[in-house]
Each structure stands twice: as C-alpha cells, then as structure tokens.
CSV table of C-alpha atoms in Angstrom, one decimal:
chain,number,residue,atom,x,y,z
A,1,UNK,CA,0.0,0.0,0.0
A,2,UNK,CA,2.8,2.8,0.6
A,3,UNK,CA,4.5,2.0,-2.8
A,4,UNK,CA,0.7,2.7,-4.1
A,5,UNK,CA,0.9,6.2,-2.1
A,6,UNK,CA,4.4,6.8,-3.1
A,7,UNK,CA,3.8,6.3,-6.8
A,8,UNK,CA,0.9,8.7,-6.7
A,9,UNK,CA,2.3,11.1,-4.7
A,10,UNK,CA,5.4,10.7,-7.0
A,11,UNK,CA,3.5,11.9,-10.5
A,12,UNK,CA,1.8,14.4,-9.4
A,13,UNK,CA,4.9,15.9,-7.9
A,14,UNK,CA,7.3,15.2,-11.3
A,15,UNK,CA,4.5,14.6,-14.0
A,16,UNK,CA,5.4,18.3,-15.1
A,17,UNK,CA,9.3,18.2,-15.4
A,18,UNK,CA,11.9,15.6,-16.2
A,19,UNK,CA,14.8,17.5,-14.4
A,20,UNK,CA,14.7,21.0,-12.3
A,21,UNK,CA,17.3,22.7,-10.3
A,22,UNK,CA,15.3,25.8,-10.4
A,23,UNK,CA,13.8,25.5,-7.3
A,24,UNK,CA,17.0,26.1,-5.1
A,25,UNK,CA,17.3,29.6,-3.4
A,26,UNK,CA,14.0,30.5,-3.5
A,27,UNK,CA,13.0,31.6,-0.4
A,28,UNK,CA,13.1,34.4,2.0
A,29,UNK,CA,14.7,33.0,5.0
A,30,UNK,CA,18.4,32.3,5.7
A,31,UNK,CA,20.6,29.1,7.1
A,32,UNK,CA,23.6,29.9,8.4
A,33,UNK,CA,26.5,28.0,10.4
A,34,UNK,CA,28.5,30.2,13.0
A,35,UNK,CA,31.7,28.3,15.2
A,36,UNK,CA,31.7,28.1,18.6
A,37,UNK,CA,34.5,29.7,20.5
A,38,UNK,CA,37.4,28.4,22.1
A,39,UNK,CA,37.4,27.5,25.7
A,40,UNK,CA,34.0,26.7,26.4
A,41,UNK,CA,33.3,23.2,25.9
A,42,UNK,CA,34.6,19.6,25.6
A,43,UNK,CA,34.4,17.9,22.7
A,44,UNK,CA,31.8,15.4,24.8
A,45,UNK,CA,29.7,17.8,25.7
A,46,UNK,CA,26.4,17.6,24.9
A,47,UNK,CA,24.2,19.6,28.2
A,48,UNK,CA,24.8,23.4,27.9
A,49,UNK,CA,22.6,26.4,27.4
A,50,UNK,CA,22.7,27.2,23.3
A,51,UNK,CA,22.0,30.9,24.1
A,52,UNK,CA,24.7,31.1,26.1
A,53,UNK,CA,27.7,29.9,23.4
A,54,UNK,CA,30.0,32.8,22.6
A,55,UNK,CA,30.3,32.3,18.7
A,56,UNK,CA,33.0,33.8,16.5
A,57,UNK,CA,31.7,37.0,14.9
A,58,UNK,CA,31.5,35.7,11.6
A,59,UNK,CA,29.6,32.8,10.1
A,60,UNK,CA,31.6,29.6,8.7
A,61,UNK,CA,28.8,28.8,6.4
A,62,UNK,CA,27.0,31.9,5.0
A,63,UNK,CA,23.1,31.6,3.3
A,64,UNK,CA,24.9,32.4,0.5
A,65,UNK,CA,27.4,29.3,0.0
A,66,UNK,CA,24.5,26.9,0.2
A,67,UNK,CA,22.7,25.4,-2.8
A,68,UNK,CA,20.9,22.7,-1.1
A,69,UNK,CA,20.4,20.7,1.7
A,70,UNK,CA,19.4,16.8,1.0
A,71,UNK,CA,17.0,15.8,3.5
A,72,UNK,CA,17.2,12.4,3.1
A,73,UNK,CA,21.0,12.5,4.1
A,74,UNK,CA,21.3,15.2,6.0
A,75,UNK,CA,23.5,16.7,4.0
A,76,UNK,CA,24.4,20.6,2.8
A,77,UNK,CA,25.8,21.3,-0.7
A,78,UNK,CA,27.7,24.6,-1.1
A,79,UNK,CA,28.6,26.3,-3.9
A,80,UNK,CA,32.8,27.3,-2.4
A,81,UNK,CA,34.8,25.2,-0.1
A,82,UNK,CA,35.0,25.4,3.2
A,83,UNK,CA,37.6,24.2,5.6
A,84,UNK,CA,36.7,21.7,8.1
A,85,UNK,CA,39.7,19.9,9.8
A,86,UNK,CA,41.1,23.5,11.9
A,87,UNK,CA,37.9,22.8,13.7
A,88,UNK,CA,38.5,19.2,14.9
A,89,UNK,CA,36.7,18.9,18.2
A,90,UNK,CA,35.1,21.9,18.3
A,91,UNK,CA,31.3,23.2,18.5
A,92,UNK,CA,29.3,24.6,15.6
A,93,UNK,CA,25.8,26.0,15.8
A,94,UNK,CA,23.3,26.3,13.2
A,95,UNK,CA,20.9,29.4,12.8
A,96,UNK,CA,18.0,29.7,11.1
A,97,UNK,CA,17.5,34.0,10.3
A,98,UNK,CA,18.8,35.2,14.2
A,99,UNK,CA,17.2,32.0,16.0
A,100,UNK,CA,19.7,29.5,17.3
A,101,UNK,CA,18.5,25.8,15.9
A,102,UNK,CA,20.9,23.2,17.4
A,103,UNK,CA,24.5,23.2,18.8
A,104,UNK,CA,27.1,19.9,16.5
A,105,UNK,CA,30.4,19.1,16.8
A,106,UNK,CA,33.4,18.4,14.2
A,107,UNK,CA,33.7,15.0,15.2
A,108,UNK,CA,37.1,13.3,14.0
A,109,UNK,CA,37.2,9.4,12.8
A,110,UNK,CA,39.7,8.7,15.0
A,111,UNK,CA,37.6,8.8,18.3
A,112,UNK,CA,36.3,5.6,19.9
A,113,UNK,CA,33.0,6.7,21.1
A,114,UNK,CA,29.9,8.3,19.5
A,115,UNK,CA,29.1,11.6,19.3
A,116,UNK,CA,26.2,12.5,21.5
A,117,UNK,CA,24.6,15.8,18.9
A,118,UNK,CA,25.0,16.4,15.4
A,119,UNK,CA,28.5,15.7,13.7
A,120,UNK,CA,30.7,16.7,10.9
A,121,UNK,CA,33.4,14.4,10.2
A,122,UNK,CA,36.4,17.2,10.1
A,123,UNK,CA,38.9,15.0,7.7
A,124,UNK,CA,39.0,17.5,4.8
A,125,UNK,CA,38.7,15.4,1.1
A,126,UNK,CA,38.2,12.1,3.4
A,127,UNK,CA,35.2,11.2,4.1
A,128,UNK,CA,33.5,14.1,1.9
A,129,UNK,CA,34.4,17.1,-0.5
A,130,UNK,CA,35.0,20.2,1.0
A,131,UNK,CA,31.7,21.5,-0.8
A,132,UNK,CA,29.9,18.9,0.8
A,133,UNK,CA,28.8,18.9,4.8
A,134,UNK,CA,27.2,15.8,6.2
A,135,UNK,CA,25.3,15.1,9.5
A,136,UNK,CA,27.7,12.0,9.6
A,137,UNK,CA,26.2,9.1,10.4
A,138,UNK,CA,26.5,6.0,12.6
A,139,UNK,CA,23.6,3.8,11.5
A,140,UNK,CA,21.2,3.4,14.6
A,141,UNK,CA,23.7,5.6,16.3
A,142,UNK,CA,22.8,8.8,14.6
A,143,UNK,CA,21.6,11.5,16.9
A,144,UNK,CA,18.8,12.8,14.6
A,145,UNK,CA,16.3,14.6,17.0
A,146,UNK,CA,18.0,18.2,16.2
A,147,UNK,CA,18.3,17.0,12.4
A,148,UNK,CA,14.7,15.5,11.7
A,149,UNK,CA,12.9,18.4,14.0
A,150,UNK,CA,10.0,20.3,11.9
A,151,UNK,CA,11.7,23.5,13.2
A,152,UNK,CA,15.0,22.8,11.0
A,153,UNK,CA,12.6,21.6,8.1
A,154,UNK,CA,10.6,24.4,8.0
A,155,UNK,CA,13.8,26.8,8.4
A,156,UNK,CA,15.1,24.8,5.4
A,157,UNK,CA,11.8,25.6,3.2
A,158,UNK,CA,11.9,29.2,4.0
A,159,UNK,CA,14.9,29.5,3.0
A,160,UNK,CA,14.4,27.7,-0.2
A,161,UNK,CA,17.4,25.3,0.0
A,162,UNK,CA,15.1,21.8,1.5
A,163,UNK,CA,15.6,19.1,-1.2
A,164,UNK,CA,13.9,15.5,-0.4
A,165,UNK,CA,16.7,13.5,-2.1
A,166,UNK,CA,15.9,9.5,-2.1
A,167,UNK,CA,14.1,6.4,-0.8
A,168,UNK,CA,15.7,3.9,-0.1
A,169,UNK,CA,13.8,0.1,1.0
A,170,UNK,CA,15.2,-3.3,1.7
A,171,UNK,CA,12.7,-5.7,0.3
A,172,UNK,CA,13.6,-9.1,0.0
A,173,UNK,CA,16.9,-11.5,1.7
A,174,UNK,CA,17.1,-15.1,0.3
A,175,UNK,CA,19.8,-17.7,1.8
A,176,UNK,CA,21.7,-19.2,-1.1
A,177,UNK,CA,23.9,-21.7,0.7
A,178,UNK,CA,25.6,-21.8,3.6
A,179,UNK,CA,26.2,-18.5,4.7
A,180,UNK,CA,25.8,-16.3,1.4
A,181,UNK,CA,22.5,-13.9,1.0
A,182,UNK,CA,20.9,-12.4,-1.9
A,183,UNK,CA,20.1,-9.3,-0.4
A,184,UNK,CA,17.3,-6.9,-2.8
A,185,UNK,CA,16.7,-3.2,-2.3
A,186,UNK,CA,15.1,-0.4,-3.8
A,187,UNK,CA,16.0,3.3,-4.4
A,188,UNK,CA,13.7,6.5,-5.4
A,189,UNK,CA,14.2,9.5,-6.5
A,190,UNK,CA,12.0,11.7,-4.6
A,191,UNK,CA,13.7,15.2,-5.7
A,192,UNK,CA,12.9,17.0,-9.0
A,193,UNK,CA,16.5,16.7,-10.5
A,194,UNK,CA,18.2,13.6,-11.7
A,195,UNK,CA,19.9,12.1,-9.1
A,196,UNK,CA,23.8,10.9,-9.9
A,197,UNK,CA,23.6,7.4,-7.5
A,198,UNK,CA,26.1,4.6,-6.8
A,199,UNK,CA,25.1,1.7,-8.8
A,200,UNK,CA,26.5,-2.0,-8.0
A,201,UNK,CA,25.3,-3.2,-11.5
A,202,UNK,CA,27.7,-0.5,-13.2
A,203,UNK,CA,30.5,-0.4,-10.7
A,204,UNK,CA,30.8,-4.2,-9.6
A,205,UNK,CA,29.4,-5.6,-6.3
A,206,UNK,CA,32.9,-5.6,-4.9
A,207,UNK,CA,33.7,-1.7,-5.4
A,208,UNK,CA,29.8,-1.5,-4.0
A,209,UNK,CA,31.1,-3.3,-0.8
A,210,UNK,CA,34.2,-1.1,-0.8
A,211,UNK,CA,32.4,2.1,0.3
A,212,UNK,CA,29.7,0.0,2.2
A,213,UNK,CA,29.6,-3.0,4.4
A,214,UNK,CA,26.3,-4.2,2.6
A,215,UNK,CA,23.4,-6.0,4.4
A,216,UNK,CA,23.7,-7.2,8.2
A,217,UNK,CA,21.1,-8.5,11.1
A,218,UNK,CA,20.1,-8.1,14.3
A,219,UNK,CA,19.2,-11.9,15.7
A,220,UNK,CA,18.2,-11.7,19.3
A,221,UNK,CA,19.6,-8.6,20.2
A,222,UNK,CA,23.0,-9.6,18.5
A,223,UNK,CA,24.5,-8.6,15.3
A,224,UNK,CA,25.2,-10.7,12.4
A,225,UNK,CA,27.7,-9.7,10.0
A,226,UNK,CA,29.9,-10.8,7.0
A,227,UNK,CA,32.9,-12.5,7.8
A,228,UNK,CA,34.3,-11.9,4.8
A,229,UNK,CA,36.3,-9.4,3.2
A,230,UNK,CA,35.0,-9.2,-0.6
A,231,UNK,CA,35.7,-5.6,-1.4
A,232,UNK,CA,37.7,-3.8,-4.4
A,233,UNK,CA,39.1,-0.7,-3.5
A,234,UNK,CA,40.0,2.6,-5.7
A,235,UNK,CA,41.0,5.9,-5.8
A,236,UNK,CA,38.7,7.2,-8.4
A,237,UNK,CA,35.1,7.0,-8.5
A,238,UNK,CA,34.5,6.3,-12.5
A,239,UNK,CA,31.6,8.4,-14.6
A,240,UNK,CA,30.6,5.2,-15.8
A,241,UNK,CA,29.5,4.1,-12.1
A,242,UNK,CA,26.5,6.6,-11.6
A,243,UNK,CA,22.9,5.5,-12.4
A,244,UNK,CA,21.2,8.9,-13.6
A,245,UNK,CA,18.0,8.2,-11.4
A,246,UNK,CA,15.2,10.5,-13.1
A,247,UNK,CA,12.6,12.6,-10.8
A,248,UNK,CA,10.4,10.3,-9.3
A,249,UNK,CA,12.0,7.2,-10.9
A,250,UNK,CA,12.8,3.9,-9.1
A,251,UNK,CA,15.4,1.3,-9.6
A,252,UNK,CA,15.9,-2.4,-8.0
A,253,UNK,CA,19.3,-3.7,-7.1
A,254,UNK,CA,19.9,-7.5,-6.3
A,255,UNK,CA,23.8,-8.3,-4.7
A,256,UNK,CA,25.2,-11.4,-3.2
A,257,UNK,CA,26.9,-11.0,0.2
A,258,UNK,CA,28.9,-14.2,1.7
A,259,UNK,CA,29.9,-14.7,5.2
A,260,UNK,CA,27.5,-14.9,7.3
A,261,UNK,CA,27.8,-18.1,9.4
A,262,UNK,CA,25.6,-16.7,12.1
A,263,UNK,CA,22.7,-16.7,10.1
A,264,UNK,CA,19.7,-18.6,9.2
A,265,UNK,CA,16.2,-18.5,7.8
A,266,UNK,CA,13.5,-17.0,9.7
A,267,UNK,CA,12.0,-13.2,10.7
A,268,UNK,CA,15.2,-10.8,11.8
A,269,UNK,CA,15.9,-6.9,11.5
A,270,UNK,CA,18.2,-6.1,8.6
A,271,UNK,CA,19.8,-3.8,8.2
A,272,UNK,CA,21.7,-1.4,5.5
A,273,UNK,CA,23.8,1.7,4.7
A,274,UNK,CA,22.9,2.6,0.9
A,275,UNK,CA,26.2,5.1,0.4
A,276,UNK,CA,26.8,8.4,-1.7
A,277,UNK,CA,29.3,8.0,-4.5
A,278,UNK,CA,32.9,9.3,-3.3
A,279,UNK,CA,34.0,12.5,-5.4
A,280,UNK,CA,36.3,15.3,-5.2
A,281,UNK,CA,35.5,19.2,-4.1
A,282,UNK,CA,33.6,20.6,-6.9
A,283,UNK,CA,32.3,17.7,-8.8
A,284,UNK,CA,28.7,17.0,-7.0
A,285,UNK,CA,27.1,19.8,-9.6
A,286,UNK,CA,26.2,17.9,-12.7
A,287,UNK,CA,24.6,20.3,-15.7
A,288,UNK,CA,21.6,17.9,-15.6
A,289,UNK,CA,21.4,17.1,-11.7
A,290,UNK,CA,23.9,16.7,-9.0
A,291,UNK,CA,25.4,13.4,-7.6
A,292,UNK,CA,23.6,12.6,-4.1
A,293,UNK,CA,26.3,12.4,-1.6
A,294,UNK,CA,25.9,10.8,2.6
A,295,UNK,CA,24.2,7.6,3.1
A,296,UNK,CA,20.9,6.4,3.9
A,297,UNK,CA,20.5,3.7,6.8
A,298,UNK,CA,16.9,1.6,6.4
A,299,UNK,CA,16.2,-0.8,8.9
A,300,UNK,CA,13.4,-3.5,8.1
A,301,UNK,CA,12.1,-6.2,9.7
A,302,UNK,CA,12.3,-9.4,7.4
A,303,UNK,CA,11.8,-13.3,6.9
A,304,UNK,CA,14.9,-14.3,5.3
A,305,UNK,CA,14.4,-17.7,3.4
C-alpha cells in the first residue's frame, strides 16, 4: 500500500518536469552556520545552554554558500569550499535568520565513542568534499532529534534550499547456501533533479562493498555480520558508475553477500547503509542534476528464506 501512495504522490509531484534545479534559493529565510568559540566546551559535551555559546563574529557557512540541503542525508551542498579539519573537536551552531536551531560538533574518525549531537566528520577530502557537509552518520547511532525536528525543516523551506533526495527500502533477503545472502533493495528519486547514484550493477558488487559494508542483522539482540572481506578498493570514483535516477524514478538492485555463518532462515531486522558515490570538491554539480552524496540507513524487519 505505501508503494501505491508513493507512486501517486510521485506523478503528481514530477509529472510536469523531467529534471529541475530551479527550485533552489527560493525563499526568503536564511541558514547559516557560526563556530563556537574556544574554551568553552569539551568535545563530549552535549548539556549546555545554546543561548549562552559565545560564537566567532563571523559565520563559517554563510546563506549564500548553500545550494541545497538533502534531506534524506542530511547533507548541505555549497557552492565554495570550506575548511573543516582546523575545527576538529570543536562546536558549531546552526541558525535559522537570528534564532539558534541546534549546537554539532566536528567530530574526527579517529575517536572511539559516539558523538552525542549532530557531527561533521572534520577530515577535509576524506570522508567528503569540502563542498559537501554531512550530519555524519553512525547507522542506529545517529543523533537525529536536532536533524529530523520540523523547526529545522521548515527553516530549510523558508529558505528555499530543503531538497527531499531519495528512498531507499530493503525488500527481499534469500539464503543461497551456507552462509551467502541475496540481499534486494530499492531506491527512489524523490527530488525534482536527476539524481547521480552509486550503482552495483555498473560499478561491480565488490567496489559496491568497498564504500559499504552491505546488508547485516540483528538476531536476538545480536549482530550478524559478514565474515568476509569481498571488497575492491579505488582511488577514483568512475563516470561510468552513476545510475542517472530521473525525478520520481525507481530502480531495483539484487547483490550477493557471503559470510555470514551466524545466520539462518526466519523473521530478523536487517539492516543497511545505501552510500553516496565518493568524489572530489567541486564535482557533486552535474549540468543535468547533481550526484547525491551521505548515506541512507533503512532498517526493516524481514523473513529471510
């Protein structure tokens, strides 16, 4: 029944255009990002008064440098680079106009633990362009109250830069043999611009499992995972990689995974990160779309045959 909603919800939105960047910028309000200053918090901290931050007198991310923010990976796109790394383990807070929204924190890869509000890996050109700011995620870990509040959507509409990105639905897992899964999902373009998206069928399942882990479970409060270490790795993500997903269009992917000993059939959570292609600063912009950057964690509750 929701893919019925989706679908109709889906034509009437795109029936009218192929392709259209035109709606970014089109508001009246403003986003803006300012930097906390030095000497006032811990990188752990996460209970303090917002009001009360002293922030540097000028904004790191002005209204102006954004294009869009992706909804569906919590993720801004600028138009200039910015730098990220100088601010390892420091506090940033986003603004909506003059009203304070939510403190983050640059929060490096190297830590252990989990950051406790919203966090932007600081590695410049690691993890993501410099052009590119993601919410990082953690899969169930993600602190997403601040992120998926209808104060920060709405602040995002005024402002003309929200964009609803994709869809993405684990649908079917089938044991093969012992241990190896067919694992199927689906992805949807729910924006009005083609979409540049990771494809396994273009790239090979083994790059695909490079820049994600793939499918795992949760079996009585336990994880399952693969085993096995089936990935390709490279330097360059390849034109010839990207599905162009149209406006409102939807594609199914089916991959084999091996290694998991610790499963077998019957009715478990699965899990999965769908990721973002991995590009250089100043090559998300695409003259007939843009290439979707983050990753998209679906969770669904499955009887695996």
């Amino acid at each position: 029944m929701k893919y019925i909603f989706l679908a109709i919800t889906l034509f009437l939105l795109f029936s009218c255009s192929e392709s259209d960047s035109s709606f970014r910028k089109n508001g009246n309000g403003e986003i803006s990002i300012y930097i906390v200053k030095e000497g006032q918090l811990q990188i752990s901290d996460k209970d303090f008064d917002l009001n009360k931050l002293e922030l540097e007198s000028e904004p790191w991310v002005k209204n102006s440098d954004i294009e869009l923010y992706d909804w569906s990976s919590h993720t801004f796109f600028l138009n200039k680079p910015v730098e990220k790394e100088k601010y390892s383990g420091r506090h940033f807070v986003v603004f909506a106009d003059d009203e304070r929204l939510f403190a983050g924190v640059f929060f490096p890869m190297y830590m252990s633990s989990y950051p406790q509000l919203p966090a932007i890996t600081p590695e410049d050109d690691y993890m993501f362009p410099r052009d590119v700011i993601q919410f990082s995620k953690f899969g169930e870990q993600f602190p997403a109250n601040q992120l998926n509040s209808d104060i920060f959507k709405k602040a995002l509409a005024n402002a003309g830069l929200l964009s609803r990105g994709l869809q993405v639905d684990l649908t079917q897992v089938t044991m093969k043999g012992q241990g190896t899964v067919d694992y199927t999902f689906e992805v949807t373009n729910l924006d009005t611009e083609t979409l540049y998206i990771a494809d396994p069928d273009k790239m090979g399942v083994s790059r695909f499992h490079y820049i994600t882990n793939g499918i795992y479970f949760l079996i009585n409060n336990t994880y399952c995972s693969s085993s096995v270490s089936d990935h390709t790795s490279f330097e360059t993500f390849s034109e010839n990689w990207y599905y162009k997903l149209q406006p409102g269009q939807r594609i199914t992917r089916t991959i084999e995974k091996k290694g998991f000993n610790c499963l077998t059939t019957g009715k478990f959570k699965c899990r999965f990160n769908y990721p973002g292609a991995i590009i250089k600063t100043g090559e998300w912009k695409k003259p007939d779309g843009r290439v979707w950057q983050g990753s998209y964690f679906t969770e669904e509750e499955l009887i695996v045959k």
